[in-house]
Tab-separated table of C-alpha atoms in Angstrom:
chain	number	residue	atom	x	y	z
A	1	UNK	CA	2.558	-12.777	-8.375
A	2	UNK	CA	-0.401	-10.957	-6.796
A	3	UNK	CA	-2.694	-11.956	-9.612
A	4	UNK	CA	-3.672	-7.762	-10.007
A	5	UNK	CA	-3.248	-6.483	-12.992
A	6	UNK	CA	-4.555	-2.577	-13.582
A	7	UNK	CA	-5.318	-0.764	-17.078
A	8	UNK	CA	-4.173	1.285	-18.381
A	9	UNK	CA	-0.732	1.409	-17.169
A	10	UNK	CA	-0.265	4.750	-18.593
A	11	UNK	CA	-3.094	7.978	-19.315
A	12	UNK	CA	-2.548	11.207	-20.127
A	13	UNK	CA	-6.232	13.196	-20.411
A	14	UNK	CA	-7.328	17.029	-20.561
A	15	UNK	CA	-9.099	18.421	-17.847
A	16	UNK	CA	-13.026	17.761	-17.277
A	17	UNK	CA	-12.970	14.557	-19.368
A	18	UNK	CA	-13.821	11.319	-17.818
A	19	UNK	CA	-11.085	8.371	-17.117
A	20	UNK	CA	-11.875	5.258	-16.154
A	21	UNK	CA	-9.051	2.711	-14.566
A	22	UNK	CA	-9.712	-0.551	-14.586
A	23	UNK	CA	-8.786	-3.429	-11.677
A	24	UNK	CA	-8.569	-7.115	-12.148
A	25	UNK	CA	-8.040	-9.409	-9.560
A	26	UNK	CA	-7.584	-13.226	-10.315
A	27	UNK	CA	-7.466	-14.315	-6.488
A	28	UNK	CA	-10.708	-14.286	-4.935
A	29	UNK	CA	-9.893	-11.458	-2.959
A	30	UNK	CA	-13.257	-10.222	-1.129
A	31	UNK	CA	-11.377	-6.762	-0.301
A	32	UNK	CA	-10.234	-4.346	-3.230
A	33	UNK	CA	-9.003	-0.247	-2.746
A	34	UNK	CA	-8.086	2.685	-4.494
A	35	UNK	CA	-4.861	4.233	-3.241
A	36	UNK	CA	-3.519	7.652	-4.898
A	37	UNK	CA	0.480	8.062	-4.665
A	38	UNK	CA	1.771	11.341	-4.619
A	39	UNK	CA	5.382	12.735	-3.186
A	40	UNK	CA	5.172	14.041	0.018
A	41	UNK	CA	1.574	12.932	0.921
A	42	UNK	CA	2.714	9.183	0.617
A	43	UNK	CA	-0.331	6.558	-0.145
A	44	UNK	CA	-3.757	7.927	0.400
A	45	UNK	CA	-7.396	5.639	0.472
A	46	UNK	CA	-9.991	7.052	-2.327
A	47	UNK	CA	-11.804	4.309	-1.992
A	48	UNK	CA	-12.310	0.566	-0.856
A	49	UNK	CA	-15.204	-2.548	-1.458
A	50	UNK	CA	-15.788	-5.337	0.657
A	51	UNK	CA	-18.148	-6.707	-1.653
A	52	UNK	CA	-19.764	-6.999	-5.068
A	53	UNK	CA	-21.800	-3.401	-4.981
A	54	UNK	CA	-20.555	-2.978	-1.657
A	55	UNK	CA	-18.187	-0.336	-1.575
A	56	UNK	CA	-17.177	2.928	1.243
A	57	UNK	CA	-15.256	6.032	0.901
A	58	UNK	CA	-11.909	6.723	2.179
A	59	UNK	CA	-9.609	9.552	2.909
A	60	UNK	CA	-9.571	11.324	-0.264
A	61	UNK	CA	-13.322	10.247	-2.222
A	62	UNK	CA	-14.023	13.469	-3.425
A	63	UNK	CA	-13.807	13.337	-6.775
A	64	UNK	CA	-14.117	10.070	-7.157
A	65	UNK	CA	-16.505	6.976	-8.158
A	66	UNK	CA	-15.999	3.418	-7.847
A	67	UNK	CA	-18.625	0.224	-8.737
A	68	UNK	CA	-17.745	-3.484	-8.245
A	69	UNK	CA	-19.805	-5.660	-10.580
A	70	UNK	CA	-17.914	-8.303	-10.428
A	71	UNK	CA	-15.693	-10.162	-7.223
A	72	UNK	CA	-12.797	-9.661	-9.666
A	73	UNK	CA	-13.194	-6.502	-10.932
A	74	UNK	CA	-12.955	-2.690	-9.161
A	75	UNK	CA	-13.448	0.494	-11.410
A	76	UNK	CA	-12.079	4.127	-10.402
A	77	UNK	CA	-14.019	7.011	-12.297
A	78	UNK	CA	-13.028	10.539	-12.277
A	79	UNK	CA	-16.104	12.201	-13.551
A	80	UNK	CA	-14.592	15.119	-14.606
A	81	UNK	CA	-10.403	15.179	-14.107
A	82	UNK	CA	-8.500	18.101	-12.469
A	83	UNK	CA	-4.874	19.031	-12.653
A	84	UNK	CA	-4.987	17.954	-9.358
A	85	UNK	CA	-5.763	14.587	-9.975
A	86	UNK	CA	-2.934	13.882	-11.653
A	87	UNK	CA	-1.310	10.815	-9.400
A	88	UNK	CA	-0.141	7.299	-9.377
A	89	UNK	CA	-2.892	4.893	-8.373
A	90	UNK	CA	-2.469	1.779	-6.740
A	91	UNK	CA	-5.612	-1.163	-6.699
A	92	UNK	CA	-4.939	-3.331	-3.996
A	93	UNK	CA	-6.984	-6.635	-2.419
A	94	UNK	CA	-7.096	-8.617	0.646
A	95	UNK	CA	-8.519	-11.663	1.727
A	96	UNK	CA	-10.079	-9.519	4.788
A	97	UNK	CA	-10.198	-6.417	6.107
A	98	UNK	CA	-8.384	-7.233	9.192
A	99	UNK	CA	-5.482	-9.354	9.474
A	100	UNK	CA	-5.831	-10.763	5.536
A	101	UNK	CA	-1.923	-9.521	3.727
A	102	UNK	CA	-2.579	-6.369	1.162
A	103	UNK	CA	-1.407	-7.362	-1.951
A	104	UNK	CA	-0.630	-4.311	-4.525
A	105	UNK	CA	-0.896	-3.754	-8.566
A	106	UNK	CA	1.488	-2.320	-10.590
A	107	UNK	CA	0.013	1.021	-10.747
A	108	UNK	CA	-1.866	3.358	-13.186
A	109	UNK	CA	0.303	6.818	-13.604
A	110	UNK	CA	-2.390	9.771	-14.613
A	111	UNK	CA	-1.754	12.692	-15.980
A	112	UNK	CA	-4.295	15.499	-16.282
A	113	UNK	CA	-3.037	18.279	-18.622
B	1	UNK	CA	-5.808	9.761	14.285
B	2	UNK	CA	-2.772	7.023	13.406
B	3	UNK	CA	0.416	8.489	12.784
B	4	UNK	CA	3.374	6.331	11.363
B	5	UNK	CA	6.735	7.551	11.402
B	6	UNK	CA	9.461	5.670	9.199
B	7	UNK	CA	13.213	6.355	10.405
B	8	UNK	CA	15.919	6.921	8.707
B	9	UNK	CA	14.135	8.590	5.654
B	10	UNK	CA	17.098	7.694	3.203
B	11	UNK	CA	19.926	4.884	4.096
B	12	UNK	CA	23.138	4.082	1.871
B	13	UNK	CA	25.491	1.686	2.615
B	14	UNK	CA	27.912	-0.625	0.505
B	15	UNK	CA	27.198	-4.156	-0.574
B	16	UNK	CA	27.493	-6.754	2.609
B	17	UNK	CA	26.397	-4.416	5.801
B	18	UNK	CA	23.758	-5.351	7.809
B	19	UNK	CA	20.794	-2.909	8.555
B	20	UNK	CA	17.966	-1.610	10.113
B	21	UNK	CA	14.841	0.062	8.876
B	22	UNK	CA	12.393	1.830	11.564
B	23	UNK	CA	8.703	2.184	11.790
B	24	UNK	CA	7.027	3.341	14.926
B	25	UNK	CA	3.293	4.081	15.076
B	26	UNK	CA	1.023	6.434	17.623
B	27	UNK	CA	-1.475	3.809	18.035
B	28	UNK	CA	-1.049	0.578	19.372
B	29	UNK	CA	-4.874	-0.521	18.545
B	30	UNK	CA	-4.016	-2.531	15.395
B	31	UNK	CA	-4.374	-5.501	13.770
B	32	UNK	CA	-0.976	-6.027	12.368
B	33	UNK	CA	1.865	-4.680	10.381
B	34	UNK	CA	3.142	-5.257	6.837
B	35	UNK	CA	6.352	-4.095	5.419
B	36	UNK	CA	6.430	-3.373	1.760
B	37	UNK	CA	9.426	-2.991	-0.873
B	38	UNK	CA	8.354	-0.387	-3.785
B	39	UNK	CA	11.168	-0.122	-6.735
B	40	UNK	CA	10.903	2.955	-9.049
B	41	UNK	CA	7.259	3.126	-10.731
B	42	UNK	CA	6.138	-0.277	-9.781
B	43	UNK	CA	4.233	-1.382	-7.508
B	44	UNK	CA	4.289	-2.123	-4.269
B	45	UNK	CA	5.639	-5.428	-3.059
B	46	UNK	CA	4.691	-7.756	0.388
B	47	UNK	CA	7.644	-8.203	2.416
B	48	UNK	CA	6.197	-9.283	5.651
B	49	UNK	CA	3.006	-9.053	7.532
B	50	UNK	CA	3.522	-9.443	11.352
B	51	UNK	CA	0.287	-10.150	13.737
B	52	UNK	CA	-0.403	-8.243	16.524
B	53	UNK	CA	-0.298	-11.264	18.339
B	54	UNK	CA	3.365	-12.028	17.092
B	55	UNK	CA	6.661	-10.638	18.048
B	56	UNK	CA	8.662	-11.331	14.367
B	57	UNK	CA	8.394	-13.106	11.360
B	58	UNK	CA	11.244	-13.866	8.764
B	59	UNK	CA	11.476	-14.080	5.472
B	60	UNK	CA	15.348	-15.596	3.339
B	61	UNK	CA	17.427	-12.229	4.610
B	62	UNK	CA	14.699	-10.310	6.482
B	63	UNK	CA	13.109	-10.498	9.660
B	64	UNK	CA	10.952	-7.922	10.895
B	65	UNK	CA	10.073	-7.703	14.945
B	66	UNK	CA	6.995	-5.723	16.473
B	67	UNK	CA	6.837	-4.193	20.026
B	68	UNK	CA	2.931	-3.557	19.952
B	69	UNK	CA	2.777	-1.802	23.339
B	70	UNK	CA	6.248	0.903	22.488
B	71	UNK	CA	4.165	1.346	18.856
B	72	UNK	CA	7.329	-0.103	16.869
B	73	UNK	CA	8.424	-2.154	14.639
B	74	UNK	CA	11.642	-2.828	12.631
B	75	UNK	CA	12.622	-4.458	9.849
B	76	UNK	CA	16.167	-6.568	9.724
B	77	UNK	CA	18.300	-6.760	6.344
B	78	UNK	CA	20.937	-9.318	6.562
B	79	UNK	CA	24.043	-9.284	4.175
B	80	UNK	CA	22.739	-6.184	2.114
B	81	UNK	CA	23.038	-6.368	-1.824
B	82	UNK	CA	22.488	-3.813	-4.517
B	83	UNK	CA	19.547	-5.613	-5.686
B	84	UNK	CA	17.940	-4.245	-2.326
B	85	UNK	CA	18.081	-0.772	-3.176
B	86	UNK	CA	14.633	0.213	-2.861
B	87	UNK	CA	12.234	2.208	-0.931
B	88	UNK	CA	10.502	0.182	2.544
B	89	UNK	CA	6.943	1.151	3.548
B	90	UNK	CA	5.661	-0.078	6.766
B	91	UNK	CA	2.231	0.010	7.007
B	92	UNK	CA	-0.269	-0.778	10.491
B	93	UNK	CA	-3.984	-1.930	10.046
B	94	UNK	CA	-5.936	-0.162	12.659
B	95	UNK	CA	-7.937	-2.438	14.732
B	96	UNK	CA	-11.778	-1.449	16.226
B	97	UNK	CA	-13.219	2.158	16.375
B	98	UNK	CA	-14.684	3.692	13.212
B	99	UNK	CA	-11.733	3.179	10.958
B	100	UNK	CA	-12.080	-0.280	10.945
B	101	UNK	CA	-9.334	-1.998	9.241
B	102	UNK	CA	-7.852	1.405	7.871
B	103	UNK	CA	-4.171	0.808	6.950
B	104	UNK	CA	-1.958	4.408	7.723
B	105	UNK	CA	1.542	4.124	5.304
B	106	UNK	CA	4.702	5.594	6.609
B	107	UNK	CA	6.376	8.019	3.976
B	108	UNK	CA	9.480	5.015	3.492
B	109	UNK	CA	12.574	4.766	3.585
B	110	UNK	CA	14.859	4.992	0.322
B	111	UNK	CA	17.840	2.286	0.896
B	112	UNK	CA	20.622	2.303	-1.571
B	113	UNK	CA	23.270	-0.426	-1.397
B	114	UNK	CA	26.227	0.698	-3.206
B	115	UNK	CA	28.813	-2.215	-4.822
């Protein structure tokens, strides 16, 4: 068991209203990330924090907002949601950034009608 | 920019075979590897994470090896069963440079193990 748990499991929203998924991590991880899933682009970085209020853009940011109040907690924000943002997404943590093991949730599936 | 490649895309074989999964990588600046097992809409699952400064690690039925300097890596599945039908992602942690710790996914491979 990782000890990450993500909520809600399941969304379905209408475009240009904001969602909110929630990450909790129970292991101390210093390291959390947003990952987006989608068939043929594979697993994509929105986001990542190495820190309470310490947090960078990946890959694929735009769009997105994340804050980190909390060591155990990591929230994704889509200000206003697009079709296109309709996805899979993945929190994940690590004990550090470079050798520390990634350890995955279960996965939020979005859907943006 | 780190490419990783993940060979065959799709694999079935019946119950008992022994098999290989491949991952090779563009750049060999990393700080290690993980595999990953992902069943249908769950998450994904640590399998292994290999060091660049190690050559395998094993886990019950698995044992994954890493060639750093050829950029590849593979990932050993003794005595297949149909409870290992899944989809393997390798993954490589880039080491230095401004990507610092960036981890590049494969696209998987989709194993099915057939009674």
């Amino acid at each position: 068991d990782a000890g990450i748990t993500q909520s809600p499991r399941h969304k379905v929203t209408e475009t240009g209203t904001p969602v909110t998924l929630r990450c909790h991590q129970t292991e101390n991880h210093r390291y959390m990330y947003w990952y987006r899933q989608d068939p043929g682009h594979g697993l994509r970085l929105i986001h990542y924090s190495y820190g309470v209020k310490d947090t960078d853009k990946g890959e694929v940011s735009d769009g997105y907002s994340v804050s980190r109040s909390k060591t155990e907690d990591f929230l994704l924000t889509l200000e206003s949601a697009t079709s296109s943002q309709t996805s899979v997404y993945f929190c994940a943590a690590s004990l550090s950034l470079d050798t520390g093991e990634l350890f995955f949730g279960e996965g939020s599936r979005l859907t943006v009608l | 920019k780190q490419e990783v490649t993940q060979i065959p895309a799709a694999l079935s074989v019946p119950e008992g075979e022994n098999l290989v999964l491949n991952c090779s990588f563009t750049d060999s600046a990393i700080y290690n590897l993980q595999w990953f097992r992902q069943d249908p809409g769950k998450g994904l699952t640590s399998l292994l994470l290999i060091q660049s400064s190690q050559r395998e690690q094993t886990s019950g039925r698995l044992n994954a090896s890493l060639d750093k300097s050829s950029g590849r890596s593979t990932l050993y599945i003794a005595a297949s069963q149909p409870g290992d039908s899944a989809t393997y992602l390798c993954a490589v942690r880039k080491a230095g440079g401004t990507s610092y710790g960036k981890l590049t996914f494969g696209q998987g491979t989709i194993l099915t193990v057939h009674p």
